[in-house]
Coordinates of C-alpha atoms and ligand atoms in Angstrom, one line a residue:
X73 CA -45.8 -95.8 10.6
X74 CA -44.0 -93.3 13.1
X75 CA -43.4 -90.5 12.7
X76 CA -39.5 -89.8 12.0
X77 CA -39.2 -87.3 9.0
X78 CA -38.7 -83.9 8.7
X79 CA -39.7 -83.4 5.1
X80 CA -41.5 -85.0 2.9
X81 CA -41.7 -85.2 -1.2
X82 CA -44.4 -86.3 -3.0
X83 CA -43.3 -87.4 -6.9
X84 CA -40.4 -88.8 -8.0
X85 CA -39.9 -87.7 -11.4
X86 CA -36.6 -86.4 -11.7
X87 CA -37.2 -83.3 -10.2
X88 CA -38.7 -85.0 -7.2
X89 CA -36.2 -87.6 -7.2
X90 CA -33.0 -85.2 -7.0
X91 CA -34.6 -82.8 -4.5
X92 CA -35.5 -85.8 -1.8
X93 CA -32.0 -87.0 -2.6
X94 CA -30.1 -83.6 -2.3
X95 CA -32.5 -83.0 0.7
X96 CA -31.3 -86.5 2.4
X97 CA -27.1 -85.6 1.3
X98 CA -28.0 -82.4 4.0
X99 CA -28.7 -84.5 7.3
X100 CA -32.7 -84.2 6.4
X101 CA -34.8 -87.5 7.1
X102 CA -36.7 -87.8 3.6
X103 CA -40.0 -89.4 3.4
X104 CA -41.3 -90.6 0.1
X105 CA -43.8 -91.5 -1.9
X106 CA -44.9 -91.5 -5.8
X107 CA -48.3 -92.5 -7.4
X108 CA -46.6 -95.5 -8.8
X109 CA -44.5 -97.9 -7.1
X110 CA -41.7 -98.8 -9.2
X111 CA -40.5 -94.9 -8.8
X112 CA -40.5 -95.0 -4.9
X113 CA -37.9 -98.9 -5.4
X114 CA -35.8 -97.5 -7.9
X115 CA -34.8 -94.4 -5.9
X116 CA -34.8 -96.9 -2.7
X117 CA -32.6 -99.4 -4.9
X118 CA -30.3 -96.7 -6.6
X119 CA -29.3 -94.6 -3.7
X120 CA -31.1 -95.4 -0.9
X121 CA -27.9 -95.6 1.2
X122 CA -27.3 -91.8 0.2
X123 CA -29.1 -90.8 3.4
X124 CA -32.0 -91.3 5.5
X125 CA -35.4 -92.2 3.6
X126 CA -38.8 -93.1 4.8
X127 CA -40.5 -94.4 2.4
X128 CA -44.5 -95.3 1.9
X129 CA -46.5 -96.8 -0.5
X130 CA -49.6 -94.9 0.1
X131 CA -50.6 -91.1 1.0
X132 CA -51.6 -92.3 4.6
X133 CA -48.6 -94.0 5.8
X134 CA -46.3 -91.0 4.0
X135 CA -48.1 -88.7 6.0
X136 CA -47.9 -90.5 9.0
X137 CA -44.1 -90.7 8.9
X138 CA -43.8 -87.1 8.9
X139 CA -43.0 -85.0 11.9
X140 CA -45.9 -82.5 13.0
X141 CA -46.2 -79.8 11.7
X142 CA -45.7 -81.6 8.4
X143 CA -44.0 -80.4 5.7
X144 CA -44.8 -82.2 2.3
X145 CA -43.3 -81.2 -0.6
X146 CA -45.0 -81.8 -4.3
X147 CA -43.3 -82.7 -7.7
X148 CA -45.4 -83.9 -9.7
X149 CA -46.7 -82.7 -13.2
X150 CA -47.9 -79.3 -13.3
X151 CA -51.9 -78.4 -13.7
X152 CA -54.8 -81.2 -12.5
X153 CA -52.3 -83.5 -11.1
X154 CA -51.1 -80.7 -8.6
X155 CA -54.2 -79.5 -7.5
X156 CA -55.3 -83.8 -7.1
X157 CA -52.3 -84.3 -5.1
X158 CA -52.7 -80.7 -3.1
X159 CA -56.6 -81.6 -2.0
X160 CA -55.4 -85.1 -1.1
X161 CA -52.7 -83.9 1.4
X162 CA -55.0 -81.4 2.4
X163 CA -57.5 -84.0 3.5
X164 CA -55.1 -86.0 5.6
X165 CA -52.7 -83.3 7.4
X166 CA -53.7 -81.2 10.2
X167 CA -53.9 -77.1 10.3
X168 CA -50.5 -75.8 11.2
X169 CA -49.0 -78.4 8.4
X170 CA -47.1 -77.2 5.1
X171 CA -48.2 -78.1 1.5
X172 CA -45.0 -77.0 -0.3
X173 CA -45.7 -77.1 -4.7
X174 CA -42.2 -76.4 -6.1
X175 CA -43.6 -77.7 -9.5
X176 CA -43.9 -74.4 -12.3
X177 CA -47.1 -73.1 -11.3
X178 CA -48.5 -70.1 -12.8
X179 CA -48.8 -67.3 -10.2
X180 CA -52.7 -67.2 -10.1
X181 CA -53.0 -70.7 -9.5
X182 CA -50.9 -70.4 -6.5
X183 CA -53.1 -67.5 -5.0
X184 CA -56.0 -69.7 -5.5
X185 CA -54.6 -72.6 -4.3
X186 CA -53.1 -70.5 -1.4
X187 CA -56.4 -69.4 -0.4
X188 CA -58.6 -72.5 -0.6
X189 CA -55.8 -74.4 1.9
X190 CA -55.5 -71.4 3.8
X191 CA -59.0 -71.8 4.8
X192 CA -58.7 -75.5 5.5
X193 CA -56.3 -74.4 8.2
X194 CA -52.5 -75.3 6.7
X195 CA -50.2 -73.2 5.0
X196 CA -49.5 -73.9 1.4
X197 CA -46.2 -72.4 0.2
X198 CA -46.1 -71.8 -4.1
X199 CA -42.0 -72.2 -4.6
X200 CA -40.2 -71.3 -7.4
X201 CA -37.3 -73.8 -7.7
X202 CA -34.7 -72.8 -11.1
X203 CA -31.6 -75.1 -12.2
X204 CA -33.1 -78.0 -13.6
X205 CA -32.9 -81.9 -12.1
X206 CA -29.0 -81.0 -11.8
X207 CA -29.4 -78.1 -9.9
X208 CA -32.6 -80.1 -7.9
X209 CA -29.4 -82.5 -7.0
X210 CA -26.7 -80.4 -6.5
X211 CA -28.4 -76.8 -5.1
X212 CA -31.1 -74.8 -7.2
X213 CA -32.2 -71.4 -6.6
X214 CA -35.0 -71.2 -4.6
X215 CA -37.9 -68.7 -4.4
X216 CA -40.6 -69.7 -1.8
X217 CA -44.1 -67.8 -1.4
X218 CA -46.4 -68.3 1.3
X219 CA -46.6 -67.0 5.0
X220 CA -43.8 -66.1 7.4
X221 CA -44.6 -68.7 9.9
X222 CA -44.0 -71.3 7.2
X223 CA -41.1 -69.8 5.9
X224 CA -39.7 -70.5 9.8
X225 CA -40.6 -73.8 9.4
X226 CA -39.0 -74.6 5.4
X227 CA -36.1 -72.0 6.2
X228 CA -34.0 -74.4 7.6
X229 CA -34.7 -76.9 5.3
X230 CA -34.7 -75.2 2.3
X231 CA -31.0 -73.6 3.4
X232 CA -29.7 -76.8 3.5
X233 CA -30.2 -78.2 -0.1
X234 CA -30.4 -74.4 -2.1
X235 CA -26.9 -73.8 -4.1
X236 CA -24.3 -71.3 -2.5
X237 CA -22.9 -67.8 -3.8
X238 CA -20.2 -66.8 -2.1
X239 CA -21.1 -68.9 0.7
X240 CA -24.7 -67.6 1.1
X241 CA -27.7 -69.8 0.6
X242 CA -29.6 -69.1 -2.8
X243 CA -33.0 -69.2 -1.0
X244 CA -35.1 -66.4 0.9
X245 CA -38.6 -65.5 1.5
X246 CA -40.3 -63.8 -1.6
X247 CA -43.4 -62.4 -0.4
X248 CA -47.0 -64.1 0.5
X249 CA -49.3 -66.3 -1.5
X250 CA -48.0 -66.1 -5.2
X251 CA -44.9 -64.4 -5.1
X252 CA -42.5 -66.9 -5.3
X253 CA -44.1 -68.2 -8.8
X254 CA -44.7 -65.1 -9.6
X255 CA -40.6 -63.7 -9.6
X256 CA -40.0 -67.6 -10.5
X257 CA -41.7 -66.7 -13.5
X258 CA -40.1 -63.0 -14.6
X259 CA -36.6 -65.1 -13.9
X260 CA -37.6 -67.5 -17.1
X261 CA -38.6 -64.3 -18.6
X262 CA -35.5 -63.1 -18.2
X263 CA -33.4 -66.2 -19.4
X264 CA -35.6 -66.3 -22.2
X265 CA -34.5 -62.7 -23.4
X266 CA -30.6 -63.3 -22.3
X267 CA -30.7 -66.3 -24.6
X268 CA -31.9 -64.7 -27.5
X269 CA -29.4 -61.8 -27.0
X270 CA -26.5 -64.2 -26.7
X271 CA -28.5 -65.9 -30.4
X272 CA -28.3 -62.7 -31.6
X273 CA -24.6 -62.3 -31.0
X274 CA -23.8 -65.4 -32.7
X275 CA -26.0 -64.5 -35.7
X276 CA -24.4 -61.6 -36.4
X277 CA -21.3 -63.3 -36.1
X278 CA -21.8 -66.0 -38.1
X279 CA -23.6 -64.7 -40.7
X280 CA -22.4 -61.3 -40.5
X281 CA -18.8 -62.0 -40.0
X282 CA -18.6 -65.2 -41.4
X283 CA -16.8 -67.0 -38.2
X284 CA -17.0 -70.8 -38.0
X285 CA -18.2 -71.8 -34.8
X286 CA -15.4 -73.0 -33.0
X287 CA -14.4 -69.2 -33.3
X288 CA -17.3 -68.2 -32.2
X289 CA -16.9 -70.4 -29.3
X290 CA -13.9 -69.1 -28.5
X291 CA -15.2 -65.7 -28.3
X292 CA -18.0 -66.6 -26.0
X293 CA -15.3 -68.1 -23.9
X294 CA -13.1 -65.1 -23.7
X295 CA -16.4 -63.3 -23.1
X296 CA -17.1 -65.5 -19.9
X297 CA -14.1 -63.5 -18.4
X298 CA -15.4 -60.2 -18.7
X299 CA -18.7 -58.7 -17.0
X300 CA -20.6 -61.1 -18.9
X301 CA -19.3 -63.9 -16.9
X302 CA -22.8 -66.3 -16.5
X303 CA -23.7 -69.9 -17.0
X304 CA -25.1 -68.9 -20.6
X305 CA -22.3 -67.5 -21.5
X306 CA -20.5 -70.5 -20.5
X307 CA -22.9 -73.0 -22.0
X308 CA -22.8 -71.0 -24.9
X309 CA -19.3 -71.6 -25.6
X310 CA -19.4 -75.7 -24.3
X311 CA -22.4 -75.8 -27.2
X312 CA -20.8 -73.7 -30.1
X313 CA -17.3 -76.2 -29.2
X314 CA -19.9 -79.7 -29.9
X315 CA -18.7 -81.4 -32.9
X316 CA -21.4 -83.5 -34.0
X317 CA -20.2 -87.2 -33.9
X318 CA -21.7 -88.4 -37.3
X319 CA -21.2 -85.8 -39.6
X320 CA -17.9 -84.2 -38.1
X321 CA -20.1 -80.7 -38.2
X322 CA -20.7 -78.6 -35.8
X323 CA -23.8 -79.6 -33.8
X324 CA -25.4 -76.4 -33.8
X325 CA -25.1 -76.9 -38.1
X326 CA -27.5 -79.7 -37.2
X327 CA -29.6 -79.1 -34.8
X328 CA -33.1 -77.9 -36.3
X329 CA -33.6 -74.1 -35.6
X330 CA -37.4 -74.1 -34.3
X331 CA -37.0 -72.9 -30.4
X332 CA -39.3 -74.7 -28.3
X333 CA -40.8 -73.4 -25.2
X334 CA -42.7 -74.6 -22.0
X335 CA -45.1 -71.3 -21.5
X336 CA -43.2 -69.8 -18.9
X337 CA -41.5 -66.6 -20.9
X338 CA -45.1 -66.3 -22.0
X339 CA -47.1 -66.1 -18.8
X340 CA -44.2 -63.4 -17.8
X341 CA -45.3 -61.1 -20.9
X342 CA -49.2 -62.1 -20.7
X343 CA -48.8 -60.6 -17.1
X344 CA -47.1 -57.8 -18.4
X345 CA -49.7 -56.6 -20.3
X346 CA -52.3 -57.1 -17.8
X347 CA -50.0 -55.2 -15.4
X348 CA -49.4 -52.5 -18.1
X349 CA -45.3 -53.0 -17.4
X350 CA -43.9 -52.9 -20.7
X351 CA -41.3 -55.9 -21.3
X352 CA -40.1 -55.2 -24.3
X353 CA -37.4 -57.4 -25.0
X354 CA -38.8 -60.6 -23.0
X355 CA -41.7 -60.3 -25.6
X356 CA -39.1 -60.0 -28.7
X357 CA -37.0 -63.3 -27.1
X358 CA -41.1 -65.0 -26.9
X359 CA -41.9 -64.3 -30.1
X360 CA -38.7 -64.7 -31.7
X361 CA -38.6 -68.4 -30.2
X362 CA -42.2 -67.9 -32.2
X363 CA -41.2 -67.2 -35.5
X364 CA -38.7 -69.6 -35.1
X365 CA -40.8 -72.1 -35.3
X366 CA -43.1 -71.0 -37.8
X367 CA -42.4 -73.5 -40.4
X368 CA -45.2 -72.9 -43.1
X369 CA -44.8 -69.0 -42.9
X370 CA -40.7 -69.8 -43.3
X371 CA -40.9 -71.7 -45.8
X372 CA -43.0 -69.5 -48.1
X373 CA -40.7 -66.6 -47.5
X374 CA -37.9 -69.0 -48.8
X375 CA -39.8 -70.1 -51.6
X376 CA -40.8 -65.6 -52.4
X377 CA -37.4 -65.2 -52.3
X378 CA -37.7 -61.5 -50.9
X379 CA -35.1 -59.5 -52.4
X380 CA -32.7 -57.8 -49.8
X381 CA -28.9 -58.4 -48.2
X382 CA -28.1 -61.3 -47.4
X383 CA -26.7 -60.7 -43.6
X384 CA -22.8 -60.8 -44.6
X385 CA -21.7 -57.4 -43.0
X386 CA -18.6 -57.3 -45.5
X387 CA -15.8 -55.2 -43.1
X388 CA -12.3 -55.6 -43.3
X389 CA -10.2 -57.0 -40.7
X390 CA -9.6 -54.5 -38.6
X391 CA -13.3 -53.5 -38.6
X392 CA -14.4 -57.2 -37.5
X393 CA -12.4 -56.9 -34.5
X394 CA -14.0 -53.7 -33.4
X395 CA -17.3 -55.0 -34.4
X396 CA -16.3 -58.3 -32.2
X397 CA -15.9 -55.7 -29.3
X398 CA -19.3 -53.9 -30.6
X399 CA -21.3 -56.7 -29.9
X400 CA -20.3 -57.7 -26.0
X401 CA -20.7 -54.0 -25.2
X402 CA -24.5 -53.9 -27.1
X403 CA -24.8 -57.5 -25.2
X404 CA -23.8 -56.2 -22.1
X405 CA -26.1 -52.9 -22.4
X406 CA -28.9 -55.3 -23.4
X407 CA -29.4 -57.6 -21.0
X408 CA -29.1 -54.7 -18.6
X409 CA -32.5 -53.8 -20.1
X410 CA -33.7 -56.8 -19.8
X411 CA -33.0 -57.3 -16.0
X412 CA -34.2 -53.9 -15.5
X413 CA -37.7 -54.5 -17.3
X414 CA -37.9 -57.7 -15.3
X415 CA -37.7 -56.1 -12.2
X416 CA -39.7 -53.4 -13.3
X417 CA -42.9 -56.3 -13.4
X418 CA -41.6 -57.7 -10.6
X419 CA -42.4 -54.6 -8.4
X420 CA -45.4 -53.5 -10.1
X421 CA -46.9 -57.0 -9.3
X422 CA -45.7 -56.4 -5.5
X423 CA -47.7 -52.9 -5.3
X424 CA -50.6 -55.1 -6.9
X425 CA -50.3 -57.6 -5.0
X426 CA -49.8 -56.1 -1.5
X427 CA -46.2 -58.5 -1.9
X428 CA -43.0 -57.3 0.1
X429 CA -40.5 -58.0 -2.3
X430 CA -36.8 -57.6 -1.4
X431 CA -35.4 -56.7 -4.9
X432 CA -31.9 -57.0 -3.6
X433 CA -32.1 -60.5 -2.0
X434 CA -34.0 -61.9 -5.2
X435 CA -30.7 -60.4 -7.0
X436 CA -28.6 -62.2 -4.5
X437 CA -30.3 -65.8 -4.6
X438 CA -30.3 -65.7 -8.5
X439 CA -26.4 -65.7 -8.3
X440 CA -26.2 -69.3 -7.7
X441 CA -27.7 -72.8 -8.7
X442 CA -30.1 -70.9 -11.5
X443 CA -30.2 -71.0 -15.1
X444 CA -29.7 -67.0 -15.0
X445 CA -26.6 -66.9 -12.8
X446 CA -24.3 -64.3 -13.4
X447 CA -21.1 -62.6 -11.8
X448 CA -23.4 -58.8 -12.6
X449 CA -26.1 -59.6 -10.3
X450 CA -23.5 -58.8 -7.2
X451 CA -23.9 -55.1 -9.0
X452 CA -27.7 -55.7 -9.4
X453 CA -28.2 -56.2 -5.5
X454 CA -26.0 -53.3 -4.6
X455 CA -27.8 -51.5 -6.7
X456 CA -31.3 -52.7 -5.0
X457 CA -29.7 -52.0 -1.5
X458 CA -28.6 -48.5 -2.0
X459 CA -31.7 -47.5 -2.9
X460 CA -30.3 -46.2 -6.1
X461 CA -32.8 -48.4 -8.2
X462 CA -36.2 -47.9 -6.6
X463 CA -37.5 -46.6 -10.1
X464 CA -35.8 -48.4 -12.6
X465 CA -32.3 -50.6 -12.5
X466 CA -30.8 -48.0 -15.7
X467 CA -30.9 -45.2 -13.2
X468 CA -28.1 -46.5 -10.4
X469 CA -25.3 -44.7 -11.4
X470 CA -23.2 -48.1 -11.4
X471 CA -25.4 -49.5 -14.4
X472 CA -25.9 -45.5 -16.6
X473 CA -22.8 -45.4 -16.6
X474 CA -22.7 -49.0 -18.1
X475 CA -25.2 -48.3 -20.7
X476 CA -23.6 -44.8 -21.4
X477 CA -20.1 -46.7 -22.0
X478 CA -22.1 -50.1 -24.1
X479 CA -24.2 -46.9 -26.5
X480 CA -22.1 -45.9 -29.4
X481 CA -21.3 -49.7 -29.8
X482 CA -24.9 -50.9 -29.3
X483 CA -26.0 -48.0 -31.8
X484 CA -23.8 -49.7 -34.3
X485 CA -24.8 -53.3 -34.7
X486 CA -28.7 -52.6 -34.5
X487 CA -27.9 -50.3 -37.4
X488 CA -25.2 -52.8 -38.9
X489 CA -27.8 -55.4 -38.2
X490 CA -30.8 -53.6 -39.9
X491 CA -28.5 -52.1 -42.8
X492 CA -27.4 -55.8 -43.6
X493 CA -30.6 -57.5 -43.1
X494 CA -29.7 -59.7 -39.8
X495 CA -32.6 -60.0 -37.5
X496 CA -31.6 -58.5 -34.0
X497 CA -35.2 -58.2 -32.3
X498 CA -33.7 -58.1 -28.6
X499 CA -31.0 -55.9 -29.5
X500 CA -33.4 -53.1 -31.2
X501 CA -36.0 -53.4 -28.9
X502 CA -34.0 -52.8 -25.8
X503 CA -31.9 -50.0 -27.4
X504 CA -36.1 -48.2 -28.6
X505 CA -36.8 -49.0 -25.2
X506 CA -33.5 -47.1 -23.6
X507 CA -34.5 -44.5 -26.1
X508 CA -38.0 -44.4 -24.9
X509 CA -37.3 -43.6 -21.8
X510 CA -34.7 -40.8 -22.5
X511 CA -36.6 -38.8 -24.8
X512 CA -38.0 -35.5 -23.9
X513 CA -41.3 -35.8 -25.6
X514 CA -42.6 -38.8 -27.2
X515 CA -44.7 -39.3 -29.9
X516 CA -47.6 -40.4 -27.9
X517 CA -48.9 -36.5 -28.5
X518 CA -49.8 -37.1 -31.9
X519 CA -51.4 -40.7 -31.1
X520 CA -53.4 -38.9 -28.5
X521 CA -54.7 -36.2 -31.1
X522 CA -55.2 -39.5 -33.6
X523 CA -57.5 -40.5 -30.3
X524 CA -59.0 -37.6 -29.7
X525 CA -59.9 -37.4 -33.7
X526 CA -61.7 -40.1 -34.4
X527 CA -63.1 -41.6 -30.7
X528 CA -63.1 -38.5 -28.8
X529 CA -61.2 -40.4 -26.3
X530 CA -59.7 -36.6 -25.0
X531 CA -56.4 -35.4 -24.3
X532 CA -54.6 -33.1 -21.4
X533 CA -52.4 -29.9 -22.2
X534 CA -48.7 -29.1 -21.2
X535 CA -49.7 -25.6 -20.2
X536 CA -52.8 -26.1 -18.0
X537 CA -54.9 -29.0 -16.2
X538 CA -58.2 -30.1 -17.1
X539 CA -59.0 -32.6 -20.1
X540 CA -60.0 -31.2 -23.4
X541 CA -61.9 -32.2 -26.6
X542 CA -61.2 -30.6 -30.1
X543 CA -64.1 -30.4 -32.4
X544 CA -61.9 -31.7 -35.2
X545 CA -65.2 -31.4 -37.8
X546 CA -66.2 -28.0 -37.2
X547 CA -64.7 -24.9 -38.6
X548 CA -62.1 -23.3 -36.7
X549 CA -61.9 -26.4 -34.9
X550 CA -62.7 -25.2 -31.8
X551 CA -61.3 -26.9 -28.2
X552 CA -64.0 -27.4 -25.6
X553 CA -62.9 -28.7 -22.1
X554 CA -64.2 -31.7 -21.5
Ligands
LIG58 P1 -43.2 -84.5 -14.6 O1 -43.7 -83.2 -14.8 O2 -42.8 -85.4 -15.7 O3 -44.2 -85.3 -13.7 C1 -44.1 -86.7 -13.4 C2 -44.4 -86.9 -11.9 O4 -45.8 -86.5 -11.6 C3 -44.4 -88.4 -11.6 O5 -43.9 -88.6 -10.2 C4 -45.8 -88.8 -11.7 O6 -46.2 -90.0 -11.0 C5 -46.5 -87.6 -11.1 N1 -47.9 -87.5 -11.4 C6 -48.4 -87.2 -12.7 N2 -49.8 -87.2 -12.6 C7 -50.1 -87.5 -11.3 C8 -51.3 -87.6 -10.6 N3 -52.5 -87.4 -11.2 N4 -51.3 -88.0 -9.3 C9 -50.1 -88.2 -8.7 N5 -48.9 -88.1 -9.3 C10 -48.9 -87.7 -10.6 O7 -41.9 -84.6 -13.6 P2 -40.6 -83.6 -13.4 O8 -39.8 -84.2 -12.4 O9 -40.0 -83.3 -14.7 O10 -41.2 -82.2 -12.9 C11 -42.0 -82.1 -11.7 C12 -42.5 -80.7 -11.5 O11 -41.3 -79.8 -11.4 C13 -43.3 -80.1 -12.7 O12 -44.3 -79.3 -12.1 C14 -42.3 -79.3 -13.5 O13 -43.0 -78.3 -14.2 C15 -41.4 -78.8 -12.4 N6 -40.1 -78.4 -12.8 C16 -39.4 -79.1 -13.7 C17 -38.1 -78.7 -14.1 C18 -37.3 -79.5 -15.0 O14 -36.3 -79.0 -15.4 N7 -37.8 -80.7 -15.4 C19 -37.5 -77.5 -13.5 C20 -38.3 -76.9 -12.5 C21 -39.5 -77.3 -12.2 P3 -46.1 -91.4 -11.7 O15 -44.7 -91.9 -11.6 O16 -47.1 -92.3 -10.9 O17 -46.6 -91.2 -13.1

């Protein structure tokens, strides 16, 4: 076999199979191969005059038709099967080669893996890859870990197949090792919470307002022309428009309300709490998807039957349209929160990690090709570039002043929600969290007296430094300094 390809991809799934055919529609010569046969034919068969493929029918001869240093590309299933095919590359390319996973690995298993190829002399580059087998086809968003001299090697590459924002390529160098799985993985974090904010809207809507969904569509779709402008929003409204075509209903009557999920929102928040980054309203969206599908526990409260309101928010005309208005401004100021506690892990991990992360160029390659995508994240890099949002996203001036303008509104439906008895976890939890961070003095005084009572766990003073220790048993209850 000679060698003639530039890039390689190992799995032809239909992840695989759209990337080595989006890869070949940008002048790339595509080698191939999958485990089993039939996979490598029918992609041969169904578009192999779409562009130039190479393809092999084992390991060796696929590795052979790749042009030193190699780049190989992996797609297949995530867990064992990766790290099988990884060693198996490993053992027949040379150091200076690339072992590229763009599968969903978790972050940890990318450092690991990283670092056991590392020492065999090749790079292996962890790669985030968002938008689906569509967006695999047509241009996904693309967030690549690994080292720099690699990233010289895939820039190229990668450039030519990621999707395009405003003509600029939705691809750039994360960081080293895990970085590129690891803001891959706050990104699903972040979809997971913008999806239950846009459920929420629709809830109270629905139940609260008592719209039919085709109205509710329509919102959504006047909503898509605002700041909200996204591919959820947009889905939203192509979803809530479905008729079903047996019953005449609307699809989402029939669909069955248990919210499946693939792990990913949950490694974000598991990571959270390891990093000590609190991600409030991803954790709400993860375990709201949860209760969700809870069955047993559902169907016992149904059979209880809790007293309480029953969700209809009972305002007159002229107060639903206000309300309407309400909701896209305690959206808006939600998903704010959201971004800004995803960003928040995102740099916490790079100070743990030792990554470089440019926050402003991850805001500019989610604008395109990603499930995330949204007209606001132009706002979100500027934000990142002006330096206005090293601490915290809320505090550029551009997105207070947002969340100043979205408060009186977003006050009002977590308080409409909770007064009528619709559940609005994502909603409430972002406004506590807003609140949180505004507040003079928290709370956590009193928890750290609870601490001090009972473990002796010690506390510090406003007035003075030093740590202290109140004999909470003895008379007088004298303080001691610890
Ligand atoms: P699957 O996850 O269904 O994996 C199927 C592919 O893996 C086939 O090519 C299969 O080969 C191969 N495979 C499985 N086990 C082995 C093994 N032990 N050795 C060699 N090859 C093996 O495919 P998808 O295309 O859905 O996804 C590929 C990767 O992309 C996954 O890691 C997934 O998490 C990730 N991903 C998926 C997205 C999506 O929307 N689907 C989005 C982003 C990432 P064979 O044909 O021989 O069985």
């Amino acid at each position: 076999m000679t060698a003639q390809a530039n890039v390689g991809v190992v799995g032809l799934a239909a992840m695989g199979a759209s990337l080595a055919r989006n890869l070949a529609h940008h002048g790339n010569t595509v080698a191939i191969y999958n485990r089993t046969p039939k996979r490598t034919d029918t992609l041969m068969e169904q578009h192999g005059d779409e562009g130039a493929f190479v393809p092999s029918y084992t390991l060796q001869d696929f590795v052979d038709s790749l042009i030193p240093p190699r780049t190989a590309i992996i797609m297949v299933k995530a867990g064992e099967p990766t790290d099988e095919m990884i060693n198996a590359l490993a053992d027949l390319m040379q150091p200076g080669d690339i072992i590229v996973d763009a599968g969903n690995a978790y972050f940890p298993d990318t450092m690991r893996r990283e670092k056991e190829i590392r020492a065999r002399g090749l790079h292996f580059v962890g790669c985030g890859v968002s938008g689906g087998e569509e967006g695999a086809l047509k241009g996904p968003s693309m967030m690549p870990g690994g080292t720099e001299e690699s990233w010289q090697t895939l820039k190229p590459i990668l450039e030519s197949i990621a999707a395009k924002a405003e003509g600029e390529p939705c691809v750039t160098h994360i960081g080293a090792n895990g970085a590129g799985h690891f803001v891959k993985m706050v990104h699903n974090g972040i979809e997971y919470s913008d999806m239950q904010l846009i459920a929420e809207s629709y809830d109270l809507m629905r139940r609260g307002l008592g719209m039919s969904a085709n109205e509710i569509g329509d919102v959504f779709e006047q909503w898509n022309k605002s700041e909200l402008e996204s591919y959820l929003i947009e889905i939203t409204a192509d979803v809530l428009h479905e008729q079903d075509k047996t019953t005449g209903k609307p699809l989402v009557d029939i669909i069955l309300d248990h919210a499946g999920m693939k792990g990913t929102g949950t490694w974000t928040v598991q990571t959270a709490l390891s990093l000590g980054v609190p991600v409030t309203g991803i954790a709400e969206a993860v375990f709201a998807r949860g209760l969700s599908s809870q069955t047993a526990l559902r169907q016992g409260a149904q059979a209880i039957d809790f007293a309480g309101p029953d969700g209809s928010l009972q305002l007159s005309e002229q107060e639903r349209e206000s309300f309407i208005e309400d909701i896209r401004h305690a959206l808006y100021a939600s998903k704010i929160v959201a971004y800004a506690q995803g960003f928040n892990e995102i740099t916490t991990a790079a100070q743990e990690y030792d990554w470089k992360i440019d926050l402003a160029a991850v805001a500019r390659i989610w604008r395109g090709g990603c499930i995330i995508r949204a007209k606001f994240l132009n706002r979100i890099a500027e934000a990142f570039e002006s330096g206005q949002a090293e601490t915290s996203l809320l505090f550029a001036p551009y997105f207070k002043e947002a969340i100043e303008q979205a408060q009186a509104s977003w006050r009002r439906v977590v308080a409409r929600a909770a007064q009528y008895g619709i559940p609005t976890p994502v909603f409430a939890s972002s406004l506590s969290y807003f609140d949180g961070l505004r507040a003079d003095r928290l709370p956590a005084a009193l928890i750290q007296g609870q601490r001090d009572y009972f473990g002796a766990h010690t506390y510090q003073r406003v007035d003075k430094e030093g740590t202290f220790h109140t004999l909470w048993a003895e008379e007088g209850r004298p303080e001691i300094n610890a």
